[in-house]
Coordinates of C-alpha atoms in Angstrom, one line a residue:
X1 CA -39.0 -30.9 19.4
X2 CA -38.6 -28.3 22.2
X3 CA -41.7 -29.2 24.2
X4 CA -41.5 -32.9 23.7
X5 CA -44.0 -34.1 26.3
X6 CA -44.1 -37.6 24.9
X7 CA -40.3 -37.7 24.9
X8 CA -40.2 -36.6 28.5
X9 CA -42.8 -39.2 29.4
X10 CA -40.7 -41.9 27.7
X11 CA -37.5 -40.8 29.5
X12 CA -39.2 -40.8 32.9
X13 CA -40.8 -44.2 32.3
X14 CA -37.4 -45.5 31.1
X15 CA -35.8 -44.3 34.3
X16 CA -38.4 -45.9 36.5
X17 CA -38.1 -49.1 34.5
X18 CA -34.3 -49.1 35.0
X19 CA -35.0 -48.6 38.8
X20 CA -37.3 -51.6 38.8
X21 CA -40.5 -49.5 39.3
X22 CA -42.4 -51.3 36.6
X23 CA -45.9 -50.2 37.7
X24 CA -45.0 -46.5 37.7
X25 CA -43.3 -46.9 34.3
X26 CA -46.4 -48.6 32.8
X27 CA -48.9 -46.0 34.2
X28 CA -46.9 -42.8 33.6
X29 CA -48.6 -40.0 31.6
X30 CA -46.6 -36.8 31.1
X31 CA -47.9 -33.8 33.0
X32 CA -48.2 -30.4 31.4
X33 CA -46.3 -28.7 34.3
X34 CA -42.7 -28.7 35.5
X35 CA -41.7 -26.9 38.8
X36 CA -38.1 -25.8 39.1
X37 CA -36.7 -25.3 42.6
X38 CA -33.1 -24.1 43.0
X39 CA -31.6 -24.3 46.4
X40 CA -28.5 -23.5 48.4
X41 CA -28.2 -24.4 52.1
X42 CA -32.0 -24.8 52.7
X43 CA -32.1 -27.9 54.8
X44 CA -34.3 -26.1 57.4
X45 CA -37.0 -24.9 54.9
X46 CA -36.9 -27.3 52.0
X47 CA -39.0 -30.1 53.3
X48 CA -42.0 -27.8 54.1
X49 CA -41.8 -26.3 50.6
X50 CA -41.9 -29.7 49.0
X51 CA -44.8 -30.8 51.2
X52 CA -46.7 -27.8 50.0
X53 CA -46.0 -28.6 46.4
X54 CA -46.9 -32.3 46.9
X55 CA -50.5 -31.1 47.7
X56 CA -51.0 -29.4 44.3
X57 CA -54.2 -30.2 42.5
X58 CA -52.3 -30.3 39.2
X59 CA -49.8 -33.0 38.4
X60 CA -46.2 -31.8 37.7
X61 CA -42.7 -32.9 37.2
X62 CA -40.3 -31.5 39.8
X63 CA -36.8 -30.4 38.9
X64 CA -34.6 -29.7 42.0
X65 CA -31.2 -27.9 41.5
X66 CA -28.7 -28.0 44.3
X67 CA -26.4 -25.0 43.8
X68 CA -23.4 -26.3 45.8
X69 CA -25.1 -26.6 49.2
X70 CA -22.7 -27.1 52.2
X71 CA -25.4 -28.6 54.4
X72 CA -27.8 -31.5 54.1
X73 CA -30.1 -29.9 51.7
X74 CA -29.6 -32.4 48.9
X75 CA -30.3 -35.3 51.3
X76 CA -33.4 -33.5 52.6
X77 CA -34.6 -33.0 49.0
X78 CA -34.1 -36.6 48.0
X79 CA -35.6 -38.1 51.1
X80 CA -38.6 -35.7 51.0
X81 CA -39.4 -36.5 47.4
X82 CA -39.2 -40.2 48.0
X83 CA -41.5 -39.9 51.1
X84 CA -44.0 -37.7 49.3
X85 CA -43.9 -39.8 46.1
X86 CA -43.0 -36.8 43.9
X87 CA -42.0 -37.3 40.3
X88 CA -38.6 -35.6 40.4
X89 CA -35.1 -35.1 39.2
X90 CA -32.3 -33.9 41.4
X91 CA -29.6 -31.9 39.6
X92 CA -26.3 -30.5 40.9
X93 CA -25.0 -27.2 39.6
X94 CA -21.6 -26.3 41.1
X95 CA -21.4 -22.9 39.4
X96 CA -22.6 -20.5 42.1
X97 CA -25.6 -18.2 41.5
X98 CA -29.3 -18.7 41.3
X99 CA -29.4 -17.9 37.5
X100 CA -27.0 -20.7 36.8
X101 CA -29.2 -23.1 38.8
X102 CA -32.3 -21.9 36.9
X103 CA -30.6 -22.3 33.6
X104 CA -29.7 -25.9 34.3
X105 CA -33.2 -26.6 35.6
X106 CA -34.8 -25.1 32.5
X107 CA -32.6 -27.4 30.3
X108 CA -34.6 -30.3 31.8
X109 CA -38.1 -28.8 31.2
X110 CA -40.1 -30.4 28.4
X111 CA -43.7 -29.5 29.5
X112 CA -46.1 -26.8 28.3
X113 CA -45.8 -24.8 31.5
X114 CA -43.0 -24.2 34.0
X115 CA -43.1 -22.5 37.4
X116 CA -40.0 -21.3 39.3
X117 CA -40.4 -21.8 43.0
X118 CA -38.2 -20.8 46.0
X119 CA -37.0 -23.4 48.5
X120 CA -38.2 -21.4 51.5
X121 CA -41.7 -20.6 50.2
X122 CA -45.1 -22.3 50.8
X123 CA -47.6 -22.8 48.0
X124 CA -51.3 -23.3 48.4
X125 CA -52.7 -26.5 46.9
X126 CA -54.4 -24.5 44.0
X127 CA -51.2 -22.6 43.1
X128 CA -50.5 -24.4 39.8
X129 CA -54.2 -24.6 38.9
X130 CA -54.5 -20.8 39.3
X131 CA -51.4 -20.2 37.2
X132 CA -52.7 -22.5 34.5
X133 CA -56.0 -20.7 34.4
X134 CA -54.1 -17.4 33.7
X135 CA -51.6 -18.9 31.2
X136 CA -54.5 -20.4 29.2
X137 CA -55.9 -17.0 28.6
X138 CA -55.2 -15.6 25.1
X139 CA -51.9 -13.9 24.8
X140 CA -50.8 -14.6 28.4
X141 CA -47.2 -16.0 28.6
X142 CA -46.3 -15.4 32.3
X143 CA -48.3 -15.4 35.5
X144 CA -47.3 -13.5 38.6
X145 CA -48.2 -14.5 42.2
X146 CA -48.4 -12.0 45.0
X147 CA -46.8 -12.6 48.4
X148 CA -48.5 -12.8 51.7
X149 CA -46.7 -13.1 55.1
X150 CA -47.0 -16.1 57.3
X151 CA -50.0 -15.6 59.6
X152 CA -51.7 -13.1 57.4
X153 CA -55.5 -13.3 57.5
X154 CA -58.1 -12.7 54.8
X155 CA -58.0 -8.9 55.1
X156 CA -54.2 -8.8 54.5
X157 CA -54.5 -11.2 51.6
X158 CA -57.2 -9.1 49.9
X159 CA -55.1 -6.0 50.4
X160 CA -52.1 -7.6 48.7
X161 CA -54.2 -9.0 45.9
X162 CA -55.8 -5.6 45.2
X163 CA -52.4 -3.8 45.3
X164 CA -50.6 -6.1 42.8
X165 CA -53.6 -6.1 40.4
X166 CA -53.9 -2.3 40.5
X167 CA -50.1 -2.0 39.9
X168 CA -50.4 -4.4 36.9
X169 CA -53.2 -2.3 35.4
X170 CA -51.3 1.0 35.8
X171 CA -47.9 -0.4 34.7
X172 CA -48.6 -3.5 32.5
X173 CA -45.2 -3.7 30.8
X174 CA -43.1 -4.4 33.9
X175 CA -42.8 -7.2 36.5
X176 CA -44.7 -6.9 39.9
X177 CA -44.0 -10.5 41.2
X178 CA -40.7 -12.0 42.5
X179 CA -39.1 -15.2 41.1
X180 CA -40.7 -17.3 43.9
X181 CA -44.0 -16.6 42.3
X182 CA -43.6 -16.7 38.5
X183 CA -45.0 -19.3 36.1
X184 CA -44.4 -19.3 32.3
X185 CA -45.5 -20.8 29.1
X186 CA -42.3 -22.8 28.5
X187 CA -42.2 -22.0 24.7
X188 CA -42.3 -18.3 25.4
X189 CA -39.7 -18.5 28.2
X190 CA -37.2 -20.4 26.0
X191 CA -37.9 -18.3 22.9
X192 CA -36.9 -15.2 25.1
X193 CA -33.6 -16.8 25.9
X194 CA -34.5 -18.4 29.3
X195 CA -32.2 -17.8 32.2
X196 CA -28.8 -16.9 30.7
X197 CA -25.9 -15.7 32.9
X198 CA -24.1 -14.6 29.7
X199 CA -26.9 -12.1 29.1
X200 CA -27.6 -11.1 32.8
X201 CA -25.3 -12.3 35.6
X202 CA -26.7 -10.0 38.3
X203 CA -29.3 -9.9 41.0
X204 CA -32.9 -9.0 40.0
X205 CA -32.9 -11.7 37.4
X206 CA -36.6 -12.2 38.0
X207 CA -37.3 -8.7 36.6
X208 CA -34.8 -9.0 33.7
X209 CA -36.3 -12.3 32.4
X210 CA -39.8 -10.9 32.5
X211 CA -38.6 -7.9 30.4
X212 CA -37.6 -10.4 27.7
X213 CA -40.6 -12.7 28.0
X214 CA -43.1 -9.8 27.7
X215 CA -41.9 -9.4 24.1
X216 CA -43.9 -12.6 23.5
X217 CA -47.2 -11.8 25.3
X218 CA -48.7 -10.4 28.5
X219 CA -48.2 -11.0 32.2
X220 CA -51.3 -11.5 34.3
X221 CA -52.2 -11.8 38.0
X222 CA -55.3 -13.1 39.9
X223 CA -56.8 -12.9 43.3
X224 CA -56.3 -16.6 43.9
X225 CA -52.7 -16.7 42.8
X226 CA -50.4 -16.2 45.8
X227 CA -47.7 -17.8 47.9
X228 CA -46.1 -17.4 51.3
X229 CA -42.3 -16.7 51.6
X230 CA -40.7 -17.6 54.9
X231 CA -40.4 -14.9 57.5
X232 CA -36.8 -15.7 58.5
X233 CA -34.4 -12.9 59.1
X234 CA -32.0 -11.9 56.3
X235 CA -28.3 -11.5 57.1
X236 CA -26.8 -9.8 54.1
X237 CA -26.0 -6.5 52.5
X238 CA -28.8 -5.1 50.4
X239 CA -29.2 -6.7 47.0
X240 CA -32.1 -4.6 45.9
X241 CA -32.3 -1.7 43.5
X242 CA -32.5 1.9 44.8
X243 CA -35.7 3.9 44.8
X244 CA -34.4 6.0 41.9
X245 CA -33.6 2.8 39.9
X246 CA -37.0 1.4 40.6
X247 CA -38.7 4.6 39.5
X248 CA -36.7 4.8 36.3
X249 CA -37.6 1.2 35.6
X250 CA -41.3 2.1 35.9
X251 CA -40.8 5.0 33.4
X252 CA -38.6 3.2 30.8
X253 CA -39.9 -0.4 30.9
X254 CA -42.5 0.1 28.1
X255 CA -40.2 1.6 25.5
X256 CA -36.5 1.5 26.7
X257 CA -36.2 -1.7 28.7
X258 CA -33.1 -2.9 26.9
X259 CA -31.3 0.4 27.7
X260 CA -32.5 0.3 31.3
X261 CA -31.3 -3.2 32.1
X262 CA -28.3 -3.8 29.8
X263 CA -26.7 -0.3 29.9
X264 CA -28.0 1.6 32.9
X265 CA -28.7 -1.0 35.6
X266 CA -26.0 -3.5 34.6
X267 CA -23.3 -0.8 35.0
X268 CA -24.7 0.2 38.4
X269 CA -25.0 -3.3 39.7
X270 CA -21.4 -4.0 38.5
X271 CA -20.2 -1.1 40.5
X272 CA -22.0 -2.4 43.6
X273 CA -20.7 -6.0 42.9
X274 CA -24.2 -7.3 42.9
X275 CA -23.6 -10.4 40.7
X276 CA -25.9 -13.4 40.9
X277 CA -24.0 -15.3 43.7
X278 CA -24.8 -12.4 46.1
X279 CA -28.3 -13.8 46.4
X280 CA -26.8 -16.2 48.9
X281 CA -28.2 -14.9 52.1
X282 CA -26.2 -15.7 55.2
X283 CA -22.9 -14.0 56.0
X284 CA -21.2 -17.2 57.2
X285 CA -21.9 -19.0 53.9
X286 CA -19.1 -19.4 51.4
X287 CA -20.2 -17.3 48.4
X288 CA -18.0 -19.2 46.1
X289 CA -19.8 -22.4 47.0
X290 CA -18.6 -25.7 45.5
X291 CA -17.4 -25.2 41.9
X292 CA -17.5 -28.1 39.5
X293 CA -19.1 -29.4 36.4
X294 CA -22.9 -29.7 36.4
X295 CA -24.2 -33.2 36.8
X296 CA -27.6 -34.7 37.4
X297 CA -29.2 -37.9 38.7
X298 CA -32.7 -39.2 38.1
X299 CA -34.8 -40.6 41.0

């Protein structure tokens, strides 16, 4: 069964038992959430992200995917999870590109809900609870969080909240939230094809996957559903769509989304060489990463 929560609980308990953690194995009850965090060279930011996730009011299973990091990110991830007592699995995806990391992570999701989180983003302790309140509404299959900047006060937060909720009312058949702030009903995400580089191997995968998931229900937003991406400087060529492309997306999303993504936008992104590995942000990082067969380890 696709969402085999009992099977997931059994596998986790078995891993703990094999590691000699008998008390955890005996007491384990499967959560209804999985959080997938892909990362590449995030040793400076990852610990803070994991600390924010560890404060969640809702229990979850954490799936970390190292996408060929050249720094100490994997060590930071493992040590942070052990220190924080997080129920986690650490995967290693050597094929470069965020969508490849997300695809491997989703293969290890067996819970009712799944959130995709970025390794350089902070999440309030109510993040998963707010997402669940949205996803449990009739017809809702994806929840979108708005972003606020570090140091923003209540006035700025309210402004961002009002902006995204107004946009969602005016343009309900398109995505208004980035991949760092998306949460899904797992059944709908997998039924839509999940994260598939054979279908979409470009940047803007967070918008393309929402296009497919919206065939199965609605996307909703809430005043209390937000997160805080880091304010570090970006050192890369633009990987974003042009204003003309964004405007055309707004017009065509309700009735010609397939044409927009798979004929129009794919051709333009190919010409600009904006494939998925271009998401890697710093000029001195090797875009090719470390190529190898995916593997995983359970901790």
